[in-house]
Short mmCIF file of C-alpha atoms and ligand atoms in Angstrom, two decimals:
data_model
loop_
_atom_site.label_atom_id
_atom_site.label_comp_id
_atom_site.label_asym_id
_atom_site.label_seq_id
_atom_site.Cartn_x
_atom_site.Cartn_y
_atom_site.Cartn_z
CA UNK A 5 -8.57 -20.44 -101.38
CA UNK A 6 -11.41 -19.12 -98.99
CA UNK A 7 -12.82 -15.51 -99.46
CA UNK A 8 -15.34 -15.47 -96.89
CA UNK A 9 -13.91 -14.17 -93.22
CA UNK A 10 -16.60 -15.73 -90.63
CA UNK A 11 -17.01 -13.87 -87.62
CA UNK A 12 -17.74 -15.55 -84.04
CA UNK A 13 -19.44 -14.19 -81.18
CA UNK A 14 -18.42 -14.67 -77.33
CA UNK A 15 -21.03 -13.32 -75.21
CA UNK A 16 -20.87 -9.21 -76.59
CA UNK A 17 -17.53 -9.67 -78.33
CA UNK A 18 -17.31 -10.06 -81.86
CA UNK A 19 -13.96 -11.82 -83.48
CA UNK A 20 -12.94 -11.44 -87.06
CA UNK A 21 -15.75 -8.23 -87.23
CA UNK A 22 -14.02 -4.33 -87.51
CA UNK A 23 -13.64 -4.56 -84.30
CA UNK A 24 -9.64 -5.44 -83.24
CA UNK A 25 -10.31 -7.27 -79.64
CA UNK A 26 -8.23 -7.81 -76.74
CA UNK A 27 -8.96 -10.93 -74.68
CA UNK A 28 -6.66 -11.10 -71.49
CA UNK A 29 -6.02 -12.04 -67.79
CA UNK A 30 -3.72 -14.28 -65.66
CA UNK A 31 -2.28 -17.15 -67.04
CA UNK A 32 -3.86 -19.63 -64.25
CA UNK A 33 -6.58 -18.22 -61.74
CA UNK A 34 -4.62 -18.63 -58.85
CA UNK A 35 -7.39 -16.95 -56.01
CA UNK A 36 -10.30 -14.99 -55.98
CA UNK A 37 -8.66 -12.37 -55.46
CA UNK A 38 -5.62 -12.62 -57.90
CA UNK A 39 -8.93 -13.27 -60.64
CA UNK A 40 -10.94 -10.45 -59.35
CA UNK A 41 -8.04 -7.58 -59.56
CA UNK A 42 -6.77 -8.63 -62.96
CA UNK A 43 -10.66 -8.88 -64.36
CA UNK A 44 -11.47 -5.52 -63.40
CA UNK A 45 -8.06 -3.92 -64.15
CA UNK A 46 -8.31 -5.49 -68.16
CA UNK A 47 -11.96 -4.48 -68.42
CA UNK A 48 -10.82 -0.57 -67.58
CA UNK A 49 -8.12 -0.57 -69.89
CA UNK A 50 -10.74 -1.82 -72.52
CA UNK A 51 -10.06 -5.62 -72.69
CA UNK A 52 -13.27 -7.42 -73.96
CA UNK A 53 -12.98 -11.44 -72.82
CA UNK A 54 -11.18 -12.68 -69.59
CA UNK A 55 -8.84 -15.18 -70.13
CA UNK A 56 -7.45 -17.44 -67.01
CA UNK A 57 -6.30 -21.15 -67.16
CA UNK A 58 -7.93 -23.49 -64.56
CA UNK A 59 -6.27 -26.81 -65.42
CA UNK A 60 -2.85 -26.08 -66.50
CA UNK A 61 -0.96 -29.03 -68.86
CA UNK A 62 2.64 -28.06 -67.38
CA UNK A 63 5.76 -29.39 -68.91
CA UNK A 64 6.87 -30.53 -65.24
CA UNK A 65 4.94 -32.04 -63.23
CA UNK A 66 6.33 -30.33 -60.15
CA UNK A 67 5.11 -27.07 -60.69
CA UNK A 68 1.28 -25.58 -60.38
CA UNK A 69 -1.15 -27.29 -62.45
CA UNK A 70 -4.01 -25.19 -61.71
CA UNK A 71 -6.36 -24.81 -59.22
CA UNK A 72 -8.89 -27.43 -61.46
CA UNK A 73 -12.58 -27.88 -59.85
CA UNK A 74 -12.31 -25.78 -57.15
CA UNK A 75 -11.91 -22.47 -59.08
CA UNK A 76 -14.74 -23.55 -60.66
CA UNK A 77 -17.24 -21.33 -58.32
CA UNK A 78 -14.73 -18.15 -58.05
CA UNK A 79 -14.72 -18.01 -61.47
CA UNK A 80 -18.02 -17.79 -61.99
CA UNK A 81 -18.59 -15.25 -59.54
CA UNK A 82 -15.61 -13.35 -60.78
CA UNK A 83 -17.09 -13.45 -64.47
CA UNK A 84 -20.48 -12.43 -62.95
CA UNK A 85 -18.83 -9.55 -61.13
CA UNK A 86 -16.93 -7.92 -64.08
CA UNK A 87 -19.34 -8.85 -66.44
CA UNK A 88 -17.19 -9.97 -69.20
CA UNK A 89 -17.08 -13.38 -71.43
CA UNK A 90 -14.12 -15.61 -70.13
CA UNK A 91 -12.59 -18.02 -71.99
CA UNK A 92 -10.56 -21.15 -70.47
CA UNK A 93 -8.75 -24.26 -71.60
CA UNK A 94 -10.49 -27.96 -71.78
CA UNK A 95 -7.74 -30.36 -71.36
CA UNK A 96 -10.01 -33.06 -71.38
CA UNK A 97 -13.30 -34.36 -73.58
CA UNK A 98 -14.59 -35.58 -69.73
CA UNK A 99 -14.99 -31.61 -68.97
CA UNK A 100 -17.26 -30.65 -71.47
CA UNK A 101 -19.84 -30.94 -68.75
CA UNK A 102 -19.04 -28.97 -66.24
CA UNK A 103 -16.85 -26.29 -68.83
CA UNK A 104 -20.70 -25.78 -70.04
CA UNK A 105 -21.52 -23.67 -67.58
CA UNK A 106 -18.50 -21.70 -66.70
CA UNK A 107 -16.60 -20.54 -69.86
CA UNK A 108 -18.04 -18.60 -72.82
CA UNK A 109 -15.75 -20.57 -75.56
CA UNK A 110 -13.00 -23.16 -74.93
CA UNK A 111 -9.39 -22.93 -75.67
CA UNK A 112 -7.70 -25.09 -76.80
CA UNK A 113 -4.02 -25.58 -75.85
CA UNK A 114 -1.18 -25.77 -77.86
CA UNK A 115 -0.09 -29.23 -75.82
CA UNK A 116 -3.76 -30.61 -77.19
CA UNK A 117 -4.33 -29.60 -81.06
CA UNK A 118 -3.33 -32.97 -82.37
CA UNK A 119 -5.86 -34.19 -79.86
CA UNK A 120 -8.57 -35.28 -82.62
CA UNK A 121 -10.58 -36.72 -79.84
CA UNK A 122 -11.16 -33.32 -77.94
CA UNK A 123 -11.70 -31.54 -80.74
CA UNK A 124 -14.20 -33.97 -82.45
CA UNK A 125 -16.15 -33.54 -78.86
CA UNK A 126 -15.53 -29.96 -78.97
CA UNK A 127 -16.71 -30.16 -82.81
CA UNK A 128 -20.65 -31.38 -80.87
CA UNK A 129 -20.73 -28.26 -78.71
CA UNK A 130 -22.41 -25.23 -79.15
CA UNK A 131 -19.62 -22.72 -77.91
CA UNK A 132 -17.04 -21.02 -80.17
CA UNK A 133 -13.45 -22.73 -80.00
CA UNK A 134 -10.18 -20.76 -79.58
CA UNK A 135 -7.45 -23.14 -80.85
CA UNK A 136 -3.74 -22.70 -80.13
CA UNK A 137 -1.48 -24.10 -82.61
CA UNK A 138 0.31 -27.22 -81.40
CA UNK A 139 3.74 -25.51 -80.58
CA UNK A 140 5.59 -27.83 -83.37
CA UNK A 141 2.44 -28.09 -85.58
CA UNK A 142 3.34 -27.13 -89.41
CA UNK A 143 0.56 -24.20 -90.50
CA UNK A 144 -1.23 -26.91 -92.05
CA UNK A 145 -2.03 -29.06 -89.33
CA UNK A 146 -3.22 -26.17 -87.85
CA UNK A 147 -5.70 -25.51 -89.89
CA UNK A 148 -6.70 -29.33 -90.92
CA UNK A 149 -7.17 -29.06 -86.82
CA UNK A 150 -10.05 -26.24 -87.08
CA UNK A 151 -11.53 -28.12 -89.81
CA UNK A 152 -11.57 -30.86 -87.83
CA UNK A 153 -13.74 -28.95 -85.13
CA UNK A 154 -15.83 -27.48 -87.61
CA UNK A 155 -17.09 -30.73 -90.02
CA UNK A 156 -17.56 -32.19 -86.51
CA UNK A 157 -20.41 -29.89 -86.55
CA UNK A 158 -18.63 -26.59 -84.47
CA UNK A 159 -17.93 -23.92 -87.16
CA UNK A 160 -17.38 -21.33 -84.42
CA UNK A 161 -13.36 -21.61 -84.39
CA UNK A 162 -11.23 -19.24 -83.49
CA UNK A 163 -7.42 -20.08 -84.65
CA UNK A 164 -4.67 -18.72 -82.70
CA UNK A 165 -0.89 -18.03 -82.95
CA UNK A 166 1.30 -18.93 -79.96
CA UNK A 167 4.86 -19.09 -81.13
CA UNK A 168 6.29 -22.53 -82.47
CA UNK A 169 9.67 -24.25 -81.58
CA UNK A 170 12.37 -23.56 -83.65
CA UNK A 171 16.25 -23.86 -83.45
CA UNK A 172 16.14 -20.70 -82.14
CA UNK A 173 16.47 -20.21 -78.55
CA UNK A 174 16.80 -16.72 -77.29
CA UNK A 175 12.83 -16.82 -76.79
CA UNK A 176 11.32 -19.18 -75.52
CA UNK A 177 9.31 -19.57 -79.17
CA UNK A 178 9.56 -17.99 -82.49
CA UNK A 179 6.28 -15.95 -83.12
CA UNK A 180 5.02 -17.32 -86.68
CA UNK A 181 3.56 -13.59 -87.49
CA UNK A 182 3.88 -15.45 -91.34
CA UNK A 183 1.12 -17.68 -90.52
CA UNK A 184 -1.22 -14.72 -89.33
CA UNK A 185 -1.16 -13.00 -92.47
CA UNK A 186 -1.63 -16.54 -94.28
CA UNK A 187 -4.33 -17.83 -92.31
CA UNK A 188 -6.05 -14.44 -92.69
CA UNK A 189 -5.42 -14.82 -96.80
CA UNK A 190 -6.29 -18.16 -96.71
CA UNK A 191 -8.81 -19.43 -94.41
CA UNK A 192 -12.05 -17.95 -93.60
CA UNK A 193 -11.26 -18.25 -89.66
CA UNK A 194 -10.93 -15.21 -87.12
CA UNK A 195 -7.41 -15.06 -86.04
CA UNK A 196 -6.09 -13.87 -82.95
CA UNK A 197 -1.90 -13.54 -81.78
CA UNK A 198 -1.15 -14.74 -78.41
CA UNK A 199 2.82 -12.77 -77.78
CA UNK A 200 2.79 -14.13 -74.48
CA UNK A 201 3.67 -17.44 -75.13
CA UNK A 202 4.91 -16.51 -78.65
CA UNK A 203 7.86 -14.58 -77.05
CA UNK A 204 7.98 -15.90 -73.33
CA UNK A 205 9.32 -12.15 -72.35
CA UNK A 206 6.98 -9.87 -70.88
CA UNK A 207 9.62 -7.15 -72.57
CA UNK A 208 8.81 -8.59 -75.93
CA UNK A 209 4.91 -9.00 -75.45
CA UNK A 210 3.89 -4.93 -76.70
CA UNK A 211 6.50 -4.63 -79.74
CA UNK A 212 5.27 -8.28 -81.16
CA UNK A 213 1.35 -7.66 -79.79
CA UNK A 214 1.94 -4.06 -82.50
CA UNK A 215 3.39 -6.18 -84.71
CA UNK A 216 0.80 -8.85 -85.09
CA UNK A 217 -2.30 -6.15 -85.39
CA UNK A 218 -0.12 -4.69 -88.29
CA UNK A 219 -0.20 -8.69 -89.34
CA UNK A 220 -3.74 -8.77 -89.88
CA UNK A 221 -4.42 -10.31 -86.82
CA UNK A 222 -8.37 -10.15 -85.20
CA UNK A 223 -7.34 -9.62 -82.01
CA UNK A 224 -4.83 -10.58 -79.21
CA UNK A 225 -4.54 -12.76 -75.97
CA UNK A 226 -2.56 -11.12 -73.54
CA UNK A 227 -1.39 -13.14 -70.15
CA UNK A 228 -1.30 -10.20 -67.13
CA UNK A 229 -0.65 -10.17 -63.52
CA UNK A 230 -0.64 -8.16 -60.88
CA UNK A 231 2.54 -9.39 -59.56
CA UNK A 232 3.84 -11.25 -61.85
CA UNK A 233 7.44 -12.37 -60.16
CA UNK A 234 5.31 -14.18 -57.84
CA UNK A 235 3.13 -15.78 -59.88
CA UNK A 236 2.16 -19.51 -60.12
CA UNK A 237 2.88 -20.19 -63.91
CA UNK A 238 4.35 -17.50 -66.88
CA UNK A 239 5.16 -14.97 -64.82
CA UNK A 240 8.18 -14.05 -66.69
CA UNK A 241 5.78 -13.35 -69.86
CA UNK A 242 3.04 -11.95 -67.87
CA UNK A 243 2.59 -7.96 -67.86
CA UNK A 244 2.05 -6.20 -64.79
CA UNK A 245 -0.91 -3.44 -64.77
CA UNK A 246 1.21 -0.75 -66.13
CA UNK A 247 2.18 -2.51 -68.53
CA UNK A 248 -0.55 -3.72 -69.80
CA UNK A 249 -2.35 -0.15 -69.58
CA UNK A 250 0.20 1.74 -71.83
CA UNK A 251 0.35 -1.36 -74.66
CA UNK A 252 -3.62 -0.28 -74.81
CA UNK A 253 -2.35 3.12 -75.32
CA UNK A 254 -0.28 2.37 -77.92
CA UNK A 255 -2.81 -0.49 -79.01
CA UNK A 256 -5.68 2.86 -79.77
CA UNK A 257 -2.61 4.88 -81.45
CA UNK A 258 -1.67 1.80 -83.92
CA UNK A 259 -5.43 0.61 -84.85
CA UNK A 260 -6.87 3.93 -86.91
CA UNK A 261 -3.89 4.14 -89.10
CA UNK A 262 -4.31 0.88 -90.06
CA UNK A 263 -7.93 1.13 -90.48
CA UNK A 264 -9.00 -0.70 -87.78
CA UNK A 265 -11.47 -0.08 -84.46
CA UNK A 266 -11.16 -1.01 -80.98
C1 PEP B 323 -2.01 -20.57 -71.94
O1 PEP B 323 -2.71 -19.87 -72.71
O2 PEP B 323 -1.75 -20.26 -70.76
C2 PEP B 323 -1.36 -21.78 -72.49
C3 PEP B 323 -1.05 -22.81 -71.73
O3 PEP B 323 -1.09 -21.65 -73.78
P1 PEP B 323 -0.43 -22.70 -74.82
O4 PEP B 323 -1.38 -23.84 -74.88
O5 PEP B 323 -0.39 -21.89 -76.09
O6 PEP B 323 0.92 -23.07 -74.30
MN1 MN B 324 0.42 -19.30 -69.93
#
């Protein structure tokens, strides 16, 4: 059992430090513009990474599976322009390359943890590593996953809750708020709480995003939208700007009384 609780820096933001930190944005980057709104609106509401999918691993292949390459460019003007780390999903070893120069840490998807290969290339890199937990992955595997990434050489992981499948099915996942507080026991890795995908209900996002900083959790990653019944992928988990805006209120009510900053 690990004492130690590492800390990892993305660009000014500091995870697993006193500082509880909210990473959040649009599920996919769908335009410049889409990008551009969210960014700013976050940032003002005192969000501290972007977050906004560029190749999306959808379930069917019918639907949007991100705008890939040629988002590339907006979002590096968009990150330039709001002046914020941004943090995007690698689906693929081939795109270390180009990721190099666009995102300030990779995530890792919940479709890709058992994906040794990635994260053994991920494990040669230099920037800090959100992973997902595989979204039938045991707690365990989870973790033997960041260890994976971090004897490969990377010990800048970030581990993150997403909701796993379970025979329940009102929501579209069953947040494991268990395997916050045990990975923060445990494990000497930051650990953020994702109740976007971990609930799959925009109504359920700001009771189980409260819940998980009362967890222990380091931090959260939020999916928001400015319209979210027309957006191109998790719309129906997405929070509009109001939304978003009063969980931040609540967010700065919760932290103090449970000792923590923002
Ligand atoms: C996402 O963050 O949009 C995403 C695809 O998450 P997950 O890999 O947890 O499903
Ligand atoms: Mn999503």
């Amino acid at each position: 059992m690990k004492k130690t609780h590492n800390t990892v820096q993305i660009g000014d933001m500091q995870v697993g430090g006193p500082e509880f930190v909210v990473i959040a944005g649009p599920c996919s980057v769908e335009s410049r513009e889409q990008f551009l709104k969210t960014s700013q609106w976050v940032k003002e509401q005192g969000a501290k990474a972007l977050r906004g999918g560029l190749f999306k691993l959808r379930t069917d292949p019918s639907t949007f599976q991100g705008l890939g390459q040629d988002a590339f460019k907006l979002a590096q003007e968009v990150k330039a322009e709001v002046g914020l780390p941004f943090i995007s999903e690698i689906t693929d070893p081939r795109q270390v390359g180009d990721f190099e120069n666009i995102v300030d840490a990779y995530q890792v998807g919940s479709r890709n943890m058992h994906n040794y290969a990635l994260l053994k290339e991920l494990g040669q890199t230099r920037k800090p590593i959100l992973l997902k937990r595989g979204l039938a992955a045991l707690y365990k595997e989870w973790i033997l996953a960041a260890e994976h990434i971090a004897k490969s050489g990377n010990e800048q992981v970030i581990l993150c809750e997403r909701g796993i499948r379970t025979f329940e099915t009102s929501t579209r996942n069953t947040f494991d708020l268990n395997s916050v507080a045990l990975a923060k026991r445990d494990t000497s890795f930051p650990v953020l709480a994702d109740p976007s995908h971990g609930t799959g209900d925009s109504s359920l996002v700001a009771p189980m995003a409260l819940a998980a900083a009362a967890a222990g959790a380091d931090g959260l990653l939020i999916e928001v939208h400015p319209e979210p019944v027309n957006a191109l992928s998790d719309g129906f988990q997405s929070l509009n700007f109001p939304q978003f805006k009063e969980l931040m209120e609540r967010l700065r009510h919760l932290l103090p009384a449970l000792g923590r900053g923002q």
